[in-house]
Coordinates of C-alpha atoms and ligand atoms in Angstrom, one line a residue:
M345 CA -13.4 -9.7 -11.4
G346 CA -10.4 -10.6 -9.3
A347 CA -6.8 -11.7 -10.1
G348 CA -5.9 -15.3 -9.2
I349 CA -3.8 -18.3 -10.0
L350 CA -4.9 -20.2 -13.1
G351 CA -2.0 -22.8 -13.1
I352 CA 1.1 -23.7 -11.2
G353 CA 4.3 -25.7 -11.5
R354 CA 7.7 -26.2 -10.0
Y355 CA 11.1 -27.6 -10.7
L356 CA 13.6 -29.0 -8.2
P357 CA 17.0 -30.2 -9.1
E358 CA 17.5 -34.0 -8.6
K359 CA 20.6 -33.8 -6.4
V360 CA 19.8 -34.1 -2.7
V361 CA 22.4 -32.8 -0.3
T362 CA 21.8 -33.9 3.3
N363 CA 23.0 -32.4 6.5
F364 CA 25.3 -35.5 6.8
D365 CA 26.8 -34.5 3.4
L366 CA 27.5 -31.0 4.8
E367 CA 29.2 -32.5 7.9
K368 CA 31.9 -33.8 5.5
M369 CA 32.4 -30.4 4.0
M370 CA 32.4 -28.0 7.0
D371 CA 32.4 -27.9 10.8
T372 CA 28.7 -28.5 11.4
S373 CA 26.4 -31.3 12.4
D374 CA 23.0 -32.7 11.4
E375 CA 21.9 -32.1 15.0
W376 CA 22.8 -28.4 14.9
I377 CA 21.2 -27.8 11.6
R378 CA 18.0 -29.7 12.4
T379 CA 17.4 -28.1 15.8
R380 CA 18.3 -24.6 14.8
T381 CA 16.7 -24.5 11.3
G382 CA 14.5 -27.5 10.8
I383 CA 16.3 -28.3 7.6
E384 CA 17.2 -31.9 6.8
E385 CA 18.2 -31.7 3.2
R386 CA 18.2 -29.4 0.2
R387 CA 18.4 -29.7 -3.6
I388 CA 21.5 -28.4 -5.4
A389 CA 21.6 -27.7 -9.1
P390 CA 24.5 -29.0 -11.2
D391 CA 26.9 -26.6 -12.9
D392 CA 25.1 -26.8 -16.3
L393 CA 21.7 -26.0 -14.9
D394 CA 21.2 -22.3 -14.2
T395 CA 18.3 -20.2 -12.8
S396 CA 16.7 -19.7 -16.3
D397 CA 16.6 -23.5 -16.9
M398 CA 14.8 -24.2 -13.6
A399 CA 12.5 -21.2 -14.3
Y400 CA 11.7 -22.6 -17.8
F401 CA 10.8 -26.1 -16.5
A402 CA 8.5 -24.6 -13.8
A403 CA 6.9 -22.2 -16.3
Q404 CA 6.2 -25.0 -18.8
K405 CA 4.3 -26.9 -16.1
A406 CA 2.4 -23.8 -15.0
L407 CA 1.3 -23.1 -18.6
E408 CA 0.2 -26.7 -19.0
D409 CA -1.7 -26.6 -15.7
A410 CA -3.4 -23.4 -16.7
G411 CA -4.3 -24.9 -20.1
I412 CA -2.9 -21.9 -22.0
S413 CA -0.1 -21.5 -24.5
A414 CA 3.0 -19.3 -24.2
S415 CA 1.7 -17.1 -26.9
D416 CA -1.2 -16.1 -24.6
I417 CA 1.2 -14.6 -22.0
D418 CA 1.2 -10.8 -21.8
L419 CA 3.9 -10.3 -19.2
I420 CA 6.6 -12.4 -17.6
L421 CA 7.9 -11.4 -14.1
V422 CA 10.8 -13.4 -12.7
A423 CA 11.6 -12.9 -9.0
T424 CA 15.3 -13.8 -8.5
V425 CA 18.5 -12.6 -6.9
T426 CA 20.5 -15.2 -8.9
P427 CA 19.9 -14.4 -12.5
D428 CA 22.1 -16.2 -15.1
R429 CA 23.8 -12.8 -15.7
P430 CA 22.9 -9.2 -14.9
F431 CA 21.3 -8.8 -18.3
P432 CA 19.4 -9.9 -20.3
S433 CA 16.9 -10.7 -17.6
V434 CA 15.9 -14.2 -16.9
A435 CA 12.4 -13.1 -17.9
C436 CA 13.7 -12.2 -21.4
M437 CA 15.5 -15.5 -21.7
L438 CA 12.3 -17.3 -20.9
Q439 CA 10.3 -15.1 -23.3
E440 CA 12.4 -16.5 -26.2
R441 CA 12.7 -20.0 -24.9
L442 CA 8.9 -20.4 -24.2
G443 CA 7.9 -18.7 -27.4
A444 CA 5.9 -16.0 -25.5
T445 CA 6.3 -13.7 -28.4
K446 CA 3.8 -11.0 -27.3
A447 CA 5.0 -10.9 -23.7
A448 CA 6.8 -8.0 -22.0
A449 CA 9.4 -9.3 -19.6
L450 CA 11.4 -8.2 -16.6
D451 CA 13.1 -9.5 -13.4
I452 CA 12.1 -8.4 -9.9
S453 CA 14.8 -8.0 -7.3
A454 CA 13.2 -8.2 -3.8
A455 CA 15.1 -11.2 -2.5
C456 CA 13.0 -13.8 -0.6
A457 CA 9.9 -11.6 -0.8
G458 CA 10.2 -11.4 -4.6
F459 CA 7.4 -13.8 -5.4
M460 CA 5.0 -11.7 -3.3
Y461 CA 6.1 -8.6 -5.1
G462 CA 5.6 -10.3 -8.4
M463 CA 2.1 -11.6 -7.7
V464 CA 1.0 -8.2 -6.4
T465 CA 2.4 -6.5 -9.5
A466 CA 0.6 -8.9 -11.7
K467 CA -2.6 -8.3 -9.9
Q468 CA -2.6 -4.6 -10.8
F469 CA -2.2 -5.2 -14.5
I470 CA -4.9 -7.9 -14.5
E471 CA -7.4 -5.9 -12.5
N472 CA -7.0 -2.7 -14.5
G473 CA -7.5 -4.7 -17.7
A474 CA -4.1 -4.0 -19.3
Y475 CA -3.0 -7.6 -19.3
R476 CA -4.9 -10.9 -19.1
H477 CA -2.3 -13.6 -18.6
I478 CA 0.9 -13.1 -16.5
L479 CA 3.6 -15.6 -15.7
V480 CA 5.0 -15.0 -12.3
I481 CA 8.1 -17.1 -11.4
G482 CA 10.4 -17.4 -8.4
A483 CA 13.6 -19.0 -9.4
E484 CA 17.0 -19.3 -7.6
K485 CA 20.3 -20.9 -7.9
L486 CA 21.5 -19.8 -4.5
S487 CA 24.3 -22.4 -4.5
K488 CA 26.3 -20.2 -6.9
I489 CA 26.4 -17.2 -4.4
I490 CA 27.0 -19.2 -1.3
N491 CA 30.4 -19.4 0.4
W492 CA 30.7 -23.2 0.9
K493 CA 33.3 -22.5 3.7
D494 CA 30.8 -20.3 5.7
R495 CA 28.8 -22.6 7.9
N496 CA 26.6 -19.7 9.0
T497 CA 25.0 -19.4 5.6
A498 CA 25.9 -22.5 3.6
V499 CA 23.6 -24.9 5.5
L500 CA 20.5 -22.8 5.0
F501 CA 19.9 -22.5 1.3
G502 CA 18.8 -24.6 -1.7
D503 CA 18.0 -24.3 -5.4
G504 CA 14.7 -24.5 -7.2
A505 CA 11.9 -22.7 -9.1
G506 CA 8.1 -22.3 -8.9
A507 CA 5.8 -20.6 -11.4
V508 CA 2.2 -19.5 -11.6
V509 CA 0.0 -18.3 -14.4
M510 CA -2.1 -15.4 -13.1
G511 CA -5.3 -14.2 -14.7
P512 CA -8.8 -13.1 -14.1
V513 CA -10.9 -15.2 -11.7
S514 CA -14.5 -15.0 -10.6
E515 CA -15.6 -12.5 -8.0
G516 CA -14.5 -13.4 -4.5
R517 CA -11.6 -15.6 -5.7
G518 CA -8.0 -14.8 -6.1
I519 CA -6.1 -12.1 -4.2
L520 CA -8.3 -10.5 -1.6
S521 CA -5.7 -8.2 0.0
F522 CA -2.0 -7.7 0.2
E523 CA 0.8 -5.9 1.9
L524 CA 4.2 -5.0 0.6
G525 CA 7.0 -3.3 2.5
A526 CA 10.7 -2.5 2.7
D527 CA 13.2 -1.1 5.2
G528 CA 16.4 -0.2 3.4
S529 CA 18.1 0.6 6.7
G530 CA 18.2 -3.2 7.4
G531 CA 20.0 -3.9 4.2
K532 CA 23.3 -4.4 6.1
H533 CA 21.9 -7.5 7.8
L534 CA 21.6 -9.6 4.6
Y535 CA 23.3 -8.9 1.3
Q536 CA 25.5 -10.3 -1.4
D537 CA 29.1 -9.1 -1.7
E538 CA 30.8 -11.9 -3.6
Y539 CA 28.8 -14.3 -1.5
V540 CA 25.8 -14.1 0.8
I541 CA 26.6 -12.2 4.0
M542 CA 24.1 -12.5 6.9
N543 CA 23.6 -11.4 10.4
G544 CA 21.4 -14.3 11.4
R545 CA 20.2 -13.0 14.7
E546 CA 19.0 -9.6 13.3
V547 CA 17.3 -11.3 10.3
F548 CA 15.6 -13.8 12.7
K549 CA 14.2 -11.0 14.9
F550 CA 13.0 -9.0 11.9
A551 CA 11.4 -12.1 10.3
V552 CA 9.5 -13.2 13.4
R553 CA 8.0 -9.8 13.9
Q554 CA 7.3 -9.0 10.3
M555 CA 5.7 -12.3 9.2
G556 CA 3.2 -12.2 12.1
E557 CA 2.3 -8.6 11.6
S558 CA 1.9 -8.9 7.8
C559 CA -0.4 -11.9 8.2
I560 CA -2.6 -10.0 10.6
N561 CA -2.6 -6.9 8.4
V562 CA -3.8 -8.7 5.2
L563 CA -6.5 -10.4 7.2
E564 CA -7.7 -7.1 8.5
K565 CA -7.6 -5.5 5.0
A566 CA -9.7 -8.3 3.7
G567 CA -12.2 -8.0 6.6
L568 CA -11.3 -11.5 7.8
S569 CA -10.0 -13.0 11.0
K570 CA -7.5 -15.6 12.1
Q571 CA -10.3 -18.2 12.4
D572 CA -11.0 -17.8 8.6
V573 CA -7.5 -19.0 7.6
D574 CA -7.5 -22.5 6.0
F575 CA -3.8 -22.7 5.1
L576 CA -0.6 -20.7 5.7
I577 CA 2.3 -20.7 3.2
P578 CA 5.2 -18.8 4.8
H579 CA 8.5 -18.2 3.1
Q580 CA 10.6 -21.3 4.1
A581 CA 13.6 -19.8 5.9
N582 CA 13.7 -21.6 9.2
I583 CA 11.3 -23.8 11.0
R584 CA 11.4 -21.6 14.2
I585 CA 10.5 -18.5 12.1
V586 CA 7.5 -20.1 10.4
E587 CA 6.4 -21.7 13.7
A588 CA 6.2 -18.2 15.2
A589 CA 4.0 -17.1 12.3
R590 CA 1.8 -20.1 12.8
Q591 CA 1.4 -19.4 16.5
R592 CA 0.5 -15.8 15.8
L593 CA -2.4 -17.0 13.7
E594 CA -3.2 -19.7 16.2
L595 CA -3.3 -22.3 13.5
P596 CA -2.8 -26.1 14.0
E597 CA 0.4 -27.6 12.7
E598 CA -1.3 -29.4 9.8
K599 CA -2.5 -26.0 8.4
M600 CA 1.0 -24.7 7.6
S601 CA 3.6 -25.6 5.0
T602 CA 7.0 -26.8 6.3
T603 CA 8.8 -27.7 3.1
V604 CA 12.0 -26.1 4.6
K605 CA 12.8 -29.6 5.9
K606 CA 13.2 -31.0 2.4
Y607 CA 14.3 -28.0 0.3
G608 CA 15.9 -25.5 2.7
N609 CA 15.5 -21.8 1.9
T610 CA 15.0 -21.4 -1.9
S611 CA 14.4 -17.7 -1.6
A612 CA 11.9 -16.3 -4.1
A613 CA 11.0 -19.9 -5.1
S614 CA 10.0 -21.2 -1.7
I615 CA 6.4 -20.0 -1.7
P616 CA 5.4 -21.4 -5.1
I617 CA 7.4 -24.6 -4.5
S618 CA 5.4 -25.0 -1.2
I619 CA 2.0 -24.4 -2.8
V620 CA 2.6 -27.2 -5.3
E621 CA 3.7 -29.5 -2.5
E622 CA 0.5 -28.8 -0.5
L623 CA -1.8 -29.0 -3.5
E624 CA -0.4 -32.4 -4.3
A625 CA -0.9 -33.5 -0.7
G626 CA -4.5 -32.4 -0.9
K627 CA -4.1 -29.7 1.8
I628 CA -5.3 -26.8 -0.3
K629 CA -8.8 -27.0 -1.8
D630 CA -11.0 -24.9 -3.9
G631 CA -12.5 -22.0 -1.9
D632 CA -9.8 -22.2 0.8
L633 CA -8.4 -19.0 2.3
V634 CA -4.7 -19.2 1.9
I635 CA -2.3 -16.7 3.5
M636 CA 1.2 -16.3 1.9
V637 CA 3.9 -14.3 3.5
G638 CA 7.5 -13.7 2.8
F639 CA 10.5 -11.6 4.0
G640 CA 14.0 -11.2 2.7
G641 CA 17.1 -9.1 2.0
G642 CA 16.5 -5.4 1.4
L643 CA 14.9 -5.8 3.9
T644 CA 11.7 -6.6 2.1
W645 CA 8.4 -8.2 3.0
G646 CA 5.1 -9.1 1.5
A647 CA 1.9 -11.0 2.3
I648 CA -1.2 -12.0 0.3
A649 CA -4.6 -13.2 1.4
L650 CA -5.9 -15.4 -1.5
R651 CA -9.2 -17.3 -2.0
W652 CA -8.0 -20.4 -3.8
G653 CA -9.7 -21.3 -7.1
R654 CA -10.7 -19.8 -10.4
Ligands
COA40 C1 21.2 -18.6 11.2 C2 20.4 -19.1 12.4 C3 19.9 -20.5 12.0 C4 21.3 -19.2 13.6 O1 20.6 -19.8 14.7 P1 20.9 -19.2 16.1 O2 20.1 -20.0 17.0 O3 20.5 -17.7 16.0 O4 22.4 -19.4 16.3 P2 23.4 -18.3 16.7 O5 23.6 -17.3 15.7 O6 23.1 -17.9 18.1 O7 24.8 -19.2 16.7 C5 25.0 -20.1 17.7 C6 26.4 -20.8 17.5 O8 26.2 -21.7 16.4 C7 27.3 -21.6 15.5 N1 26.9 -22.0 14.2 C8 26.4 -21.2 13.2 N2 26.2 -22.0 12.1 C9 26.5 -23.2 12.5 C10 26.4 -24.4 11.8 N3 26.0 -24.5 10.5 N4 26.8 -25.6 12.4 C11 27.3 -25.5 13.7 N5 27.4 -24.4 14.4 C12 27.0 -23.2 13.8 C13 27.7 -20.1 15.6 O9 29.0 -19.9 15.2 C14 27.5 -19.8 17.1 O10 28.6 -20.2 17.8 P3 29.2 -19.3 18.9 O11 28.2 -19.2 19.9 O12 30.4 -20.1 19.3 O13 29.6 -18.0 18.2 C15 19.2 -18.2 12.8 O14 19.8 -17.0 13.3 C16 18.4 -17.8 11.6 O15 17.7 -18.7 11.1 N6 18.3 -16.5 11.2 C17 17.5 -16.1 10.1 C18 18.2 -16.5 8.8 C19 17.4 -16.4 7.6 O16 16.2 -16.7 7.6 N7 17.9 -15.9 6.5 C20 17.3 -15.9 5.2 C21 16.3 -14.8 5.2 S1 15.4 -14.8 3.7

């Protein structure tokens, strides 16, 4: 028996902020943002909608999609760097709000790679039989830790949440292989002081190298090759970074998610948000080999090779 995705959901705030809106707020241009990042617009949450609210809405949809109730959940893992407060965790807030009375709950701090860390953690508990149903959520309200006067970072990020219910799936389905990694020596390139501070060029170089390598590594671990890949879901940071990963896998354009255009970089939420987008577009089908790969502050990275379906 493997560990896979039984249900999925997402939540995106309604308010769309375009590059043209940002032009009015800081010294930037739609042309610069589009050509350097691929981003056209992003969603920004209102003051009264916090990370736990978005996580809750996404989780409800994932539970419904999986056809299970909150009381069936054994563990809640929330990947976030923008919790409502340092503690209690967003996971504990959800445990109460969802009514997941028997679930253990904790947040995971691995920045934009957090959702990969969460899924891989859930896989261990499911495969060793300790837990059956685990809610893994990526949820971020990055807008509250962005310096809206810093054009280097403000144009890149957006808010949102995505959730999966993980559980046992049939042999050959679910997570086939994974890789997780960290390099604390690179922490100085991307961190939060009061606001997000970033050395864009260093993060860019790291991301291009690591995303490509991690994709190849998980394929090798699963005994598969580039030709076997049906769809690539990279963390949506920048169109040039994800393009480099696509080229490394020699995939055609239509086999990779590029939701960064519409939602910007939603950190830990970007991978599950993108999976929902591609499922709804009919791009991911039962039996497909899907590669997910993320990187982020820490520095951290993670990749998963997953055979879609239950
Ligand atoms: C941030 C990033 C888009 C910058 O792109 P770049 O091509 O490397 O651009 P540079 O850093 O060379 O900056 C070029 C110029 O544009 C300017 N610039 C930066 N942001 C700008 C903006 N929003 N609008 C207009 N100009 C901007 C810079 O000040 C710089 O000007 P200068 O040459 O006069 O100093 C890119 O480095 C990147 O995507 N890095 C990775 C970031 C990331 O993924 N972070 C999240 C990780 S999870």
